[in-house]
Short mmCIF file of C-alpha atoms in Angstrom, two decimals:
data_model
loop_
_atom_site.label_atom_id
_atom_site.label_comp_id
_atom_site.label_asym_id
_atom_site.label_seq_id
_atom_site.Cartn_x
_atom_site.Cartn_y
_atom_site.Cartn_z
CA MET A 104 -20.78 -28.36 -10.71
CA GLU A 105 -17.96 -27.55 -8.93
CA SER A 106 -18.06 -27.24 -4.81
CA CYS A 107 -16.64 -26.09 -1.55
CA ASP A 108 -17.06 -25.04 1.51
CA VAL A 109 -15.43 -21.38 1.36
CA LEU A 110 -14.85 -19.53 -1.89
CA VAL A 111 -12.43 -17.33 -1.74
CA ILE A 112 -12.10 -14.07 -4.90
CA GLY A 113 -8.64 -13.22 -5.07
CA SER A 114 -4.90 -14.40 -4.32
CA GLY A 115 -3.02 -12.01 -2.30
CA SER A 116 -2.91 -11.48 1.44
CA ALA A 117 -6.82 -10.69 2.51
CA ALA A 118 -7.62 -13.85 0.09
CA CYS A 119 -4.03 -16.21 1.70
CA SER A 120 -4.90 -15.36 4.84
CA ALA A 121 -8.46 -15.90 5.04
CA ALA A 122 -8.32 -19.43 2.87
CA LEU A 123 -5.30 -20.77 5.52
CA ARG A 124 -7.11 -19.59 8.34
CA ALA A 125 -10.81 -21.56 7.30
CA ALA A 126 -8.90 -24.68 5.48
CA ARG A 127 -6.60 -24.95 9.41
CA GLY A 128 -10.28 -25.06 10.31
CA GLY A 129 -11.49 -28.04 8.68
CA LEU A 130 -12.68 -26.47 5.96
CA LYS A 131 -12.86 -26.58 2.51
CA VAL A 132 -11.37 -23.60 0.80
CA LEU A 133 -11.12 -23.46 -3.28
CA VAL A 134 -9.06 -20.05 -4.52
CA ILE A 135 -9.98 -18.14 -7.48
CA GLU A 136 -7.77 -15.85 -9.87
CA LYS A 137 -8.61 -14.52 -12.30
CA SER A 138 -4.64 -13.13 -13.76
CA GLU A 139 -2.00 -16.01 -14.81
CA TRP A 140 -0.25 -14.39 -11.25
CA LEU A 141 -0.63 -15.54 -8.00
CA GLY A 142 -0.21 -12.56 -4.99
CA GLY A 143 -1.76 -9.93 -5.86
CA THR A 144 -0.51 -6.34 -5.08
CA SER A 145 0.86 -8.46 -2.14
CA ALA A 146 2.91 -9.59 -4.29
CA MET A 147 4.71 -5.98 -5.53
CA SER A 148 4.64 -4.68 -2.62
CA GLY A 149 7.55 -4.08 -0.16
CA SER A 150 5.51 -6.18 2.45
CA GLY A 151 5.88 -3.70 5.59
CA VAL A 152 3.16 -5.33 8.29
CA TRP A 153 1.83 -2.98 11.05
CA ILE A 154 0.42 -4.67 13.88
CA PRO A 155 0.48 -3.69 16.97
CA ALA A 156 1.57 -5.42 20.21
CA ASN A 157 2.27 -8.59 17.98
CA HIS A 158 4.34 -11.51 19.43
CA VAL A 159 7.63 -10.53 17.60
CA ALA A 160 7.96 -7.09 18.81
CA ALA A 161 7.57 -8.72 22.64
CA ALA A 162 10.11 -11.39 21.89
CA ALA A 163 12.76 -8.44 20.99
CA GLY A 164 11.85 -6.32 24.28
CA HIS A 165 9.31 -4.03 22.42
CA ALA A 166 6.33 -3.44 25.30
CA ASP A 167 3.52 -2.41 23.64
CA SER A 168 -0.90 -3.20 24.30
CA ARG A 169 -4.16 -3.85 22.63
CA GLU A 170 -4.92 -0.67 24.75
CA GLU A 171 -2.71 1.53 23.50
CA ALA A 172 -2.85 0.15 20.04
CA ILE A 173 -7.03 1.50 19.58
CA THR A 174 -6.02 4.80 22.04
CA TYR A 175 -3.77 6.30 18.57
CA LEU A 176 -5.71 5.20 16.68
CA ARG A 177 -8.64 7.34 18.26
CA ALA A 178 -6.15 10.10 18.36
CA VAL A 179 -4.69 10.48 14.67
CA THR A 180 -7.38 8.85 12.00
CA PRO A 181 -9.67 11.55 9.73
CA ASP A 182 -12.15 14.03 12.12
CA GLY A 183 -14.85 12.68 11.63
CA TRP A 184 -14.20 8.67 11.08
CA ALA A 185 -14.78 7.17 15.43
CA GLU A 186 -17.63 6.44 14.64
CA ALA A 187 -18.73 5.63 11.85
CA GLU A 188 -14.73 2.77 12.70
CA ASP A 189 -14.90 2.70 16.18
CA GLU A 190 -15.46 -0.87 16.87
CA ARG A 191 -13.95 -1.99 13.22
CA TRP A 192 -10.85 -0.34 15.09
CA ARG A 193 -11.59 -2.51 17.97
CA SER A 194 -11.97 -5.44 16.22
CA PHE A 195 -9.14 -5.14 13.80
CA VAL A 196 -6.62 -4.66 17.77
CA GLU A 197 -8.03 -7.14 18.93
CA HIS A 198 -6.93 -9.63 16.41
CA ALA A 199 -3.92 -8.60 14.40
CA PRO A 200 -1.52 -10.44 16.85
CA ASP A 201 -3.96 -13.92 17.33
CA MET A 202 -4.01 -13.27 13.23
CA LEU A 203 -0.02 -12.25 13.10
CA LYS A 204 0.91 -15.85 15.71
CA PHE A 205 -1.50 -18.13 13.75
CA LEU A 206 0.39 -17.09 10.48
CA SER A 207 3.58 -17.75 12.43
CA SER A 208 3.25 -21.03 13.74
CA CYS A 209 1.46 -21.77 10.11
CA THR A 210 3.33 -20.68 7.30
CA PRO A 211 6.80 -20.27 6.63
CA LEU A 212 6.68 -17.05 7.47
CA ASP A 213 9.58 -15.39 9.80
CA PHE A 214 8.25 -12.19 10.64
CA ARG A 215 11.02 -9.63 12.22
CA VAL A 216 10.97 -5.85 13.43
CA ILE A 217 11.04 -3.56 11.60
CA ASN A 218 13.19 -0.86 13.16
CA GLU A 219 10.24 1.92 12.63
CA PRO A 220 8.23 4.69 14.13
CA ASP A 221 4.71 4.68 13.62
CA PRO A 222 4.32 7.75 11.72
CA PHE A 223 2.93 9.50 14.32
CA SER A 224 4.67 8.22 16.90
CA GLU A 225 4.19 11.78 19.50
CA ALA A 226 0.05 10.76 19.90
CA PRO A 227 -0.69 8.85 22.25
CA GLY A 228 -0.62 5.93 21.95
CA GLY A 229 2.08 5.89 20.06
CA LYS A 230 5.46 3.84 19.92
CA LEU A 231 8.60 4.55 18.44
CA VAL A 232 10.14 1.02 17.55
CA GLY A 233 8.14 -2.86 17.45
CA ARG A 234 4.78 -2.46 15.66
CA MET A 235 6.49 -2.83 12.34
CA VAL A 236 7.04 -5.40 10.64
CA SER A 237 8.38 -7.49 7.97
CA PRO A 238 9.86 -11.70 6.66
CA MET A 239 13.11 -12.53 6.31
CA PRO A 240 13.65 -13.97 2.32
CA LEU A 241 11.63 -17.30 1.07
CA SER A 242 12.62 -19.46 -1.49
CA ARG A 243 9.93 -18.77 -4.49
CA ARG A 244 10.69 -22.97 -4.71
CA LEU A 245 8.39 -23.73 -2.18
CA LEU A 246 5.53 -23.06 -4.06
CA GLY A 247 6.20 -26.13 -6.32
CA ALA A 248 4.45 -25.96 -9.37
CA PHE A 249 3.22 -22.36 -8.65
CA ALA A 250 7.13 -21.46 -7.96
CA SER A 251 6.87 -19.90 -11.25
CA ARG A 252 3.39 -17.88 -11.37
CA LEU A 253 4.41 -16.15 -8.43
CA ARG A 254 3.88 -12.77 -9.48
CA ARG A 255 7.05 -10.40 -9.81
CA SER A 256 7.28 -7.35 -8.64
CA THR A 257 8.68 -3.40 -9.78
CA LEU A 258 10.53 -3.41 -6.09
CA PRO A 259 14.48 -5.20 -6.30
CA HIS A 260 13.44 -7.86 -3.72
CA ILE A 261 16.71 -9.10 -3.82
CA PHE A 262 16.85 -7.32 -0.45
CA THR A 263 15.11 -7.22 2.85
CA TYR A 264 13.14 -4.35 4.31
CA GLN A 265 14.72 -3.65 7.18
CA GLU A 266 17.73 -3.85 4.22
CA VAL A 267 16.06 -1.28 2.12
CA VAL A 268 16.90 1.38 5.28
CA ASP A 269 19.86 -0.16 7.11
CA HIS A 270 21.77 0.14 3.49
CA ASP A 271 19.62 3.69 1.83
CA LEU A 272 18.91 0.85 -1.12
CA TYR A 273 17.53 4.71 -3.46
CA HIS A 274 21.09 7.00 -2.57
CA HIS A 275 23.72 4.03 -1.91
CA PRO A 276 22.11 0.76 -5.13
CA ILE A 277 26.33 -0.07 -5.90
CA ARG A 278 26.83 -0.22 -2.12
CA ALA A 279 24.41 -1.58 -0.45
CA GLY A 280 24.75 -4.33 -3.17
CA LEU A 281 28.58 -4.70 -2.58
CA LYS A 282 28.28 -5.30 0.99
CA LEU A 283 25.91 -8.07 1.08
CA TRP A 284 26.66 -9.16 -2.32
CA PRO A 285 27.02 -12.79 -0.36
CA LYS A 286 23.31 -13.04 1.08
CA LEU A 287 22.35 -11.83 -2.71
CA LEU A 288 23.94 -14.23 -4.29
CA ILE A 289 22.64 -16.86 -2.47
CA ARG A 290 19.11 -15.67 -2.45
CA TRP A 291 19.12 -15.76 -6.10
CA LEU A 292 20.87 -19.31 -6.78
CA THR A 293 18.37 -20.59 -3.74
CA ASN A 294 15.17 -17.70 -6.11
CA SER A 295 14.28 -17.08 -2.79
CA GLY A 296 12.99 -12.22 -1.98
CA GLY A 297 12.02 -10.42 0.85
CA GLN A 298 9.08 -8.32 1.15
CA GLY A 299 6.47 -9.15 -0.74
CA THR A 300 7.47 -12.06 -2.81
CA ALA A 301 8.37 -13.94 1.04
CA LEU A 302 5.18 -13.13 2.67
CA MET A 303 3.14 -14.44 -0.71
CA THR A 304 5.08 -17.55 -0.28
CA GLY A 305 4.75 -18.12 2.98
CA LEU A 306 0.91 -17.72 2.91
CA ILE A 307 0.00 -19.27 -0.39
CA ARG A 308 2.47 -22.07 1.24
CA GLY A 309 0.68 -23.03 4.08
CA CYS A 310 -2.61 -22.94 2.05
CA LEU A 311 -0.84 -26.15 0.12
CA ASP A 312 0.03 -27.69 3.43
CA ALA A 313 -3.83 -26.91 4.75
CA ASN A 314 -4.85 -28.64 1.56
CA VAL A 315 -6.44 -25.08 0.26
CA THR A 316 -7.19 -25.28 -3.81
CA PHE A 317 -5.97 -22.17 -6.25
CA TRP A 318 -7.63 -21.72 -10.00
CA LEU A 319 -5.67 -19.87 -12.45
CA LYS A 320 -7.48 -17.73 -15.12
CA SER A 321 -10.45 -18.08 -13.68
CA ARG A 322 -12.47 -14.91 -12.87
CA ALA A 323 -15.96 -15.05 -10.49
CA VAL A 324 -18.93 -13.46 -13.25
CA SER A 325 -21.22 -13.23 -10.95
CA LEU A 326 -23.12 -14.23 -7.61
CA THR A 327 -24.75 -16.88 -6.73
CA GLN A 328 -28.07 -16.77 -4.04
CA ASP A 329 -30.85 -19.64 -2.83
CA HIS A 330 -34.43 -18.48 -2.68
CA ASP A 331 -33.78 -16.07 1.38
CA ASP A 332 -31.32 -13.97 -0.98
CA ARG A 333 -28.50 -15.87 1.02
CA ILE A 334 -25.09 -16.38 -1.01
CA ILE A 335 -24.21 -19.92 -2.39
CA GLY A 336 -21.67 -19.32 -4.46
CA ALA A 337 -20.40 -17.58 -7.62
CA ASP A 338 -20.23 -18.21 -11.37
CA VAL A 339 -16.47 -17.87 -12.81
CA GLU A 340 -15.42 -18.22 -15.94
CA ARG A 341 -12.07 -19.85 -16.61
CA ASP A 342 -11.07 -22.02 -19.98
CA GLY A 343 -13.98 -20.11 -21.98
CA MET A 344 -16.50 -21.83 -20.43
CA ARG A 345 -18.20 -20.84 -17.27
CA VAL A 346 -18.02 -22.93 -14.31
CA THR A 347 -20.45 -22.63 -11.35
CA ILE A 348 -19.61 -23.39 -7.67
CA SER A 349 -20.57 -23.95 -4.84
CA ALA A 350 -20.03 -22.71 -1.95
CA ALA A 351 -21.51 -24.15 1.66
CA ARG A 352 -20.66 -21.98 4.46
CA GLY A 353 -20.22 -18.84 2.22
CA VAL A 354 -18.26 -16.35 0.01
CA VAL A 355 -15.23 -13.93 0.90
CA ILE A 356 -13.91 -10.81 -1.35
CA ALA A 357 -10.43 -10.29 -1.71
CA SER A 358 -10.11 -9.31 -4.91
CA GLY A 359 -8.11 -5.72 -4.84
CA GLY A 360 -8.66 -2.30 -5.12
CA PHE A 361 -10.83 -1.10 -8.62
CA GLU A 362 -8.22 1.68 -9.54
CA TRP A 363 -7.41 0.17 -12.84
CA ASP A 364 -11.28 0.86 -13.81
CA PRO A 365 -11.11 3.92 -15.53
CA GLU A 366 -14.70 4.72 -15.42
CA MET A 367 -14.55 4.36 -12.23
CA ARG A 368 -11.05 5.47 -10.94
CA ALA A 369 -11.79 8.97 -12.37
CA ARG A 370 -15.49 9.09 -10.78
CA HIS A 371 -14.52 8.04 -7.56
CA PHE A 372 -10.62 10.22 -7.59
CA PRO A 373 -11.06 13.46 -10.61
CA GLY A 374 -8.55 14.98 -10.74
CA PRO A 375 -4.60 14.50 -12.55
CA PHE A 376 -2.96 11.25 -11.83
CA ASP A 377 0.64 10.57 -12.10
CA ARG A 378 0.58 6.86 -12.41
CA LEU A 379 -0.69 2.78 -10.61
CA GLY A 380 1.74 1.11 -8.86
CA SER A 381 -0.59 -2.57 -8.46
CA PRO A 382 -1.40 -5.71 -10.63
CA ARG A 383 -3.50 -4.28 -14.20
CA SER A 384 -5.87 -7.37 -12.38
CA ASN A 385 -7.25 -4.59 -10.62
CA GLU A 386 -10.17 -3.79 -12.34
CA GLY A 387 -12.65 -2.99 -9.27
CA ASP A 388 -14.30 -7.61 -9.95
CA GLY A 389 -15.26 -6.83 -6.02
CA GLN A 390 -16.83 -4.05 -5.59
CA LYS A 391 -18.91 -5.14 -8.79
CA LEU A 392 -19.76 -8.08 -6.99
CA ALA A 393 -20.91 -7.03 -3.30
CA ALA A 394 -23.40 -4.32 -5.43
CA SER A 395 -24.80 -6.04 -7.47
CA VAL A 396 -25.66 -8.52 -4.85
CA GLY A 397 -26.85 -5.12 -3.22
CA ALA A 398 -23.84 -4.53 -1.18
CA GLU A 399 -23.29 -0.50 0.24
CA LEU A 400 -19.84 0.72 -1.00
CA ASP A 401 -18.05 2.85 1.15
CA ARG A 402 -15.04 4.46 0.86
CA MET A 403 -15.44 5.03 -3.09
CA ASP A 404 -12.80 7.76 -1.83
CA GLN A 405 -10.19 6.31 -0.58
CA ALA A 406 -6.68 5.06 -1.37
CA ASN A 407 -3.05 4.09 -0.56
CA VAL A 408 -1.40 7.20 -3.15
CA TYR A 409 1.62 7.44 -3.00
CA PRO A 410 4.16 8.55 -5.17
CA CYS A 411 5.76 6.93 -7.90
CA LEU A 412 8.21 6.53 -10.11
CA PRO A 413 7.97 5.81 -13.53
CA THR A 414 8.89 2.16 -15.18
CA ARG A 415 8.16 -0.63 -16.42
CA TYR A 416 6.24 -3.25 -15.88
CA GLN A 417 5.54 -6.76 -17.74
CA GLY A 418 6.38 -4.54 -20.75
CA ARG A 419 3.67 -2.37 -20.69
CA PRO A 420 4.60 2.05 -18.01
CA HIS A 421 3.57 1.43 -14.17
CA GLY A 422 4.39 3.13 -11.55
CA LEU A 423 7.50 2.36 -8.79
CA PRO A 424 6.80 3.74 -5.12
CA MET A 425 9.88 5.36 -3.34
CA THR A 426 9.99 8.99 -1.68
CA PHE A 427 11.75 10.96 -4.56
CA GLN A 428 9.71 13.79 -3.68
CA ALA A 429 12.17 14.73 -0.63
CA GLU A 430 15.66 14.80 -1.21
CA PRO A 431 17.17 17.65 -0.52
CA HIS A 432 17.02 21.52 -2.76
CA SER A 433 13.90 20.67 -2.88
CA ILE A 434 10.28 20.89 -2.10
CA VAL A 435 6.45 20.10 -3.10
CA VAL A 436 3.77 23.19 -4.54
CA ASN A 437 0.33 23.28 -5.12
CA ARG A 438 -1.15 24.64 -8.63
CA HIS A 439 -1.20 27.75 -7.17
CA GLY A 440 2.72 28.08 -7.35
CA LYS A 441 2.67 27.62 -2.73
CA ARG A 442 4.14 24.48 -0.11
CA PHE A 443 1.43 23.25 1.68
CA VAL A 444 3.15 20.46 3.25
CA SER A 445 5.57 19.32 4.58
CA GLU A 446 7.91 17.09 2.37
CA ASN A 447 8.86 14.52 4.58
CA ASP A 448 4.85 13.88 5.82
CA PHE A 449 4.22 9.60 5.48
CA ASN A 450 0.92 10.66 4.95
CA ILE A 451 1.58 13.12 1.77
CA GLY A 452 -0.86 11.43 -0.31
CA GLU A 453 -3.02 12.70 1.58
CA ALA A 454 -2.44 15.86 1.09
CA LEU A 455 -1.83 14.91 -2.94
CA ASP A 456 -6.46 14.00 -2.41
CA ALA A 457 -7.16 17.17 -1.00
CA ARG A 458 -10.74 17.30 -1.82
CA ASP A 459 -13.28 20.41 -1.35
CA GLU A 460 -16.97 19.76 -0.38
CA LYS A 461 -17.96 19.11 -4.13
CA GLY A 462 -15.69 16.57 -3.97
CA GLN A 463 -12.80 18.01 -6.59
CA PRO A 464 -9.17 17.53 -5.96
CA ILE A 465 -7.97 21.54 -3.89
CA HIS A 466 -4.14 21.33 -4.48
CA LEU A 467 -3.41 19.40 -7.67
CA PRO A 468 -1.89 19.33 -10.18
CA CYS A 469 1.20 19.44 -7.65
CA TYR A 470 5.04 19.42 -8.53
CA LEU A 471 8.00 18.81 -7.86
CA VAL A 472 10.40 21.62 -7.58
CA GLY A 473 14.14 22.11 -7.10
CA ASP A 474 17.59 22.98 -8.03
CA HIS A 475 19.73 20.59 -9.92
CA ARG A 476 21.66 18.97 -6.75
CA PHE A 477 18.56 17.27 -6.21
CA LEU A 478 18.98 15.33 -9.53
CA THR A 479 23.01 14.23 -7.83
CA THR A 480 21.02 12.55 -4.25
CA SER A 481 19.67 9.02 -6.73
CA LEU A 482 21.10 7.21 -9.09
CA PRO A 483 17.94 5.03 -8.92
CA PHE A 484 16.14 8.80 -9.86
CA ARG A 485 17.69 9.51 -12.77
CA TRP A 486 17.31 6.04 -13.76
CA TYR A 487 13.84 5.35 -13.30
CA ALA A 488 12.69 9.12 -14.61
CA SER A 489 14.11 8.07 -18.04
CA TYR A 490 10.93 5.86 -18.70
CA GLU A 491 9.54 9.16 -19.56
CA PRO A 492 11.85 11.28 -20.72
CA GLU A 493 9.72 14.29 -21.10
CA TRP A 494 8.74 14.29 -16.91
CA VAL A 495 11.88 16.52 -15.62
CA LYS A 496 11.25 19.86 -16.90
CA LYS A 497 14.95 21.66 -17.08
CA ALA A 498 15.66 25.79 -16.98
CA ASP A 499 17.72 27.77 -16.17
CA SER A 500 15.98 30.05 -14.45
CA ILE A 501 12.17 30.25 -11.74
CA ALA A 502 10.62 32.15 -14.34
CA GLU A 503 11.05 30.16 -16.91
CA LEU A 504 11.07 26.99 -14.94
CA ALA A 505 7.52 28.04 -13.67
CA ARG A 506 6.35 28.04 -17.20
CA ARG A 507 7.23 25.96 -18.31
CA LEU A 508 4.47 23.90 -15.59
CA GLY A 509 2.71 26.69 -15.98
CA LEU A 510 2.68 27.83 -12.77
CA PRO A 511 2.11 31.87 -11.54
CA ALA A 512 5.97 32.39 -11.92
CA ASP A 513 5.74 35.45 -8.58
CA THR A 514 4.42 33.02 -6.27
CA LEU A 515 6.86 30.25 -7.08
CA GLN A 516 9.19 31.67 -6.96
CA ALA A 517 8.13 33.66 -3.56
CA SER A 518 7.30 29.54 -1.89
CA ILE A 519 11.23 29.03 -2.94
CA ASP A 520 11.96 32.55 -1.10
CA ARG A 521 10.27 31.33 2.34
CA TRP A 522 11.96 28.41 1.15
CA ASN A 523 15.00 29.22 1.40
CA ALA A 524 15.01 31.49 3.93
CA PHE A 525 14.80 29.03 6.40
CA CYS A 526 17.77 27.03 5.15
CA LYS A 527 19.25 30.32 6.36
CA THR A 528 17.29 28.97 10.18
CA GLY A 529 17.55 26.31 10.08
CA ARG A 530 13.83 25.47 10.87
CA ASP A 531 10.81 24.70 9.13
CA GLU A 532 7.90 27.62 10.41
CA ASP A 533 5.48 26.66 8.00
CA PHE A 534 5.33 22.59 8.09
CA ARG A 535 7.97 21.20 10.48
CA ARG A 536 10.25 19.21 8.50
CA GLY A 537 12.22 16.41 9.86
CA GLU A 538 11.10 17.42 13.39
CA SER A 539 8.69 14.15 13.79
CA GLY A 540 9.53 11.28 14.76
CA TRP A 541 8.75 10.19 11.53
CA GLU A 542 10.28 12.77 9.73
CA ASP A 543 13.73 12.76 11.47
CA TYR A 544 13.67 9.11 10.35
CA LYS A 545 13.42 8.79 7.91
CA ALA A 546 15.46 12.10 6.41
CA HIS A 547 18.36 10.19 6.84
CA GLY A 548 20.28 12.96 9.03
CA PRO A 549 20.09 16.24 10.53
CA GLU A 550 21.84 17.69 8.10
CA ASN A 551 19.55 16.64 4.55
CA ARG A 552 16.47 17.77 5.79
CA LEU A 553 16.57 22.26 4.85
CA LYS A 554 18.65 22.10 2.12
CA PRO A 555 17.99 26.01 -0.28
CA ILE A 556 17.49 25.96 -3.88
CA ASP A 557 19.83 28.46 -5.33
CA LYS A 558 21.38 27.17 -7.26
CA ALA A 559 20.94 26.29 -11.67
CA PRO A 560 19.71 25.44 -13.52
CA TYR A 561 16.16 24.27 -11.68
CA ILE A 562 14.55 21.45 -12.21
CA GLY A 563 10.74 20.87 -12.38
CA MET A 564 7.56 17.54 -12.72
CA THR A 565 4.47 16.57 -11.87
CA LEU A 566 4.35 14.58 -7.94
CA ASN A 567 0.31 13.93 -8.98
CA ARG A 568 -1.99 11.10 -7.48
CA SER A 569 -0.03 8.18 -7.40
CA ILE A 570 -2.62 4.49 -6.06
CA LEU A 571 -1.08 1.72 -5.10
CA GLY A 572 -4.74 1.23 -4.58
CA THR A 573 -7.72 2.30 -3.87
CA LYS A 574 -10.14 0.99 -0.14
CA GLY A 575 -13.41 1.34 -1.25
CA GLY A 576 -15.47 -1.11 -1.20
CA ALA A 577 -17.82 -3.20 0.03
CA ARG A 578 -19.45 -1.58 3.88
CA THR A 579 -18.94 -4.64 6.67
CA ASN A 580 -18.92 -4.92 9.97
CA ALA A 581 -16.75 -5.54 13.01
CA ARG A 582 -16.94 -9.12 11.36
CA GLY A 583 -15.58 -8.62 7.94
CA GLN A 584 -19.60 -9.61 6.71
CA VAL A 585 -20.88 -7.65 4.33
CA LEU A 586 -23.32 -5.18 5.34
CA ARG A 587 -26.55 -3.47 2.99
CA PRO A 588 -26.68 -0.12 3.02
CA ASP A 589 -29.78 -0.60 6.08
CA GLY A 590 -26.82 -2.61 8.31
CA SER A 591 -28.33 -5.22 7.52
CA VAL A 592 -26.06 -8.50 6.78
CA ILE A 593 -25.67 -10.07 3.58
CA ALA A 594 -25.68 -14.03 4.95
CA GLY A 595 -23.28 -16.36 3.19
CA LEU A 596 -20.90 -12.72 1.99
CA TYR A 597 -17.75 -11.90 3.94
CA ALA A 598 -15.51 -8.75 1.73
CA ALA A 599 -11.57 -8.53 3.22
CA GLY A 600 -8.63 -6.21 1.97
CA LEU A 601 -8.65 -3.69 -0.41
CA ALA A 602 -12.27 -4.59 -1.56
CA MET A 603 -13.73 -3.73 1.07
CA ALA A 604 -14.45 -0.54 2.17
CA ASN A 605 -11.20 -0.07 4.79
CA PRO A 606 -11.92 1.24 8.23
CA PHE A 607 -7.98 3.12 7.57
CA GLY A 608 -8.65 5.01 4.29
CA THR A 609 -6.31 6.90 2.73
CA ARG A 610 -4.97 8.15 6.02
CA ALA A 611 -1.44 5.12 6.60
CA VAL A 612 -1.12 5.63 10.57
CA GLY A 613 2.36 2.70 9.96
CA ALA A 614 3.89 2.58 7.38
CA GLY A 615 1.94 -1.17 6.76
CA THR A 616 -0.91 -0.24 7.53
CA THR A 617 -2.88 -1.19 4.47
CA ILE A 618 -0.95 -5.16 4.11
CA GLY A 619 -1.25 -5.66 8.69
CA PRO A 620 -5.34 -5.05 8.25
CA ASN A 621 -5.31 -6.61 4.80
CA LEU A 622 -4.20 -10.72 6.28
CA THR A 623 -6.64 -9.43 9.61
CA TRP A 624 -9.37 -9.03 7.73
CA GLY A 625 -8.85 -11.60 6.48
CA TYR A 626 -8.58 -13.87 9.36
CA VAL A 627 -11.64 -12.32 11.07
CA ALA A 628 -13.76 -12.89 7.56
CA ALA A 629 -12.43 -16.68 8.02
CA GLU A 630 -13.02 -16.94 12.15
CA THR A 631 -15.96 -15.10 11.89
CA ILE A 632 -17.26 -18.63 9.47
CA LEU A 633 -15.93 -20.50 11.64
CA LYS A 634 -17.35 -20.23 14.53
CA GLN A 635 -20.68 -18.88 13.15
CA ASN A 636 -21.76 -20.03 10.05
CA ARG A 637 -22.90 -23.68 11.28
#
């Protein structure tokens, strides 16, 4: 029997935020991670952190308020969600700025504003800059004995988020490397990284300084309850033995998504998918644990859906999140050969994942089609495409390309002809590609918005769902407490991050919609433990 005040299941951003806040509140905290690597999906991420009304932006002169943020959320989230989620939206907006201040004061994290707009910046309460922040690089050496146990990423974490944006790393990797080589050399020599590496280095270091204990290769297999059904701990498999952990003040489930469980993924995301870009340990452990004690599982059909290039991670096929579908001389079409979304839309994943009334995909399988000039725009694309040699199809005519992709040739030709006509007039009359604040920013100039597809050979490839993390799990209230289907609280049980029913779902309200809320819900859960669970 081991004992603590708070047991946190998982070691990503939500988990460490909860652990740090609880430990700083004077509680004894144990974090268990089932894999041999700390940091979860967050350590692999680009670490864009969407936090409205934050102190970093205020110090840089960017005005924002909680009132504007809740106005924005209500304006841009899916129809029908407000009735169920407004209370949790308000809780997020209320706590997120305080959470970021807390992290800035209790960890070595140095957050900076990223010059990215809200994806719906034209909506009421939207902002062109200020809500996106990301950490400056930190050395893994800060983690001492855990330095070699921090999960690595498929992304180039030797760069910061802002450097990736400013230097257009996807199109000009060599130029970016040459321009930044003195900084990159120092980071290499000091074992430093930006993005998710910096975020999780800072969070874990803060936890260690607050006397949080970390156990690796420790998998929670069941939750334990007292005679009143209160959660009082968990049974954990560690080093081939089963250990019972007593958690006097509560258990926080922050173990990530379920995308690597084939049965759960097929049930909640039917139809074609391309790749997964998260740790293989995201097998739905937290969702299964919560369900085993009567929790309501909700939003199980929601996920961070984003295009991924093929790569390899830890020796096995994997997905690398990248905005390759918005290149000039290309469009995206559905299984009928028709365009259905702006290729520059940040929420293209939501369009790919659109469902009918029976929950089946409307558009899948989907394809990116273009001409050979698409392949000349990015050296990294060609490098990563080589991991799946049969992925990119080539043909000397649109009709032959349609045959190779299994699309109706007449419809595909008509879609390309219509696109080419828009390129002549300079405006996408169907989906306004490149016209919103976000799309204009991402297009790298008006000259890159609309380019025709009219030079053989032509190319095509699948662009189905790729998942960076599912967003369904235990339903929680605005205080992070896990609920039963009847709305009652399961005493002693909390959920945060990708293991909870996410109140934003697949639609991203900012480029950092996943990590910003994950950090905040971990913080909220710990605040509830400190204030109410005595």
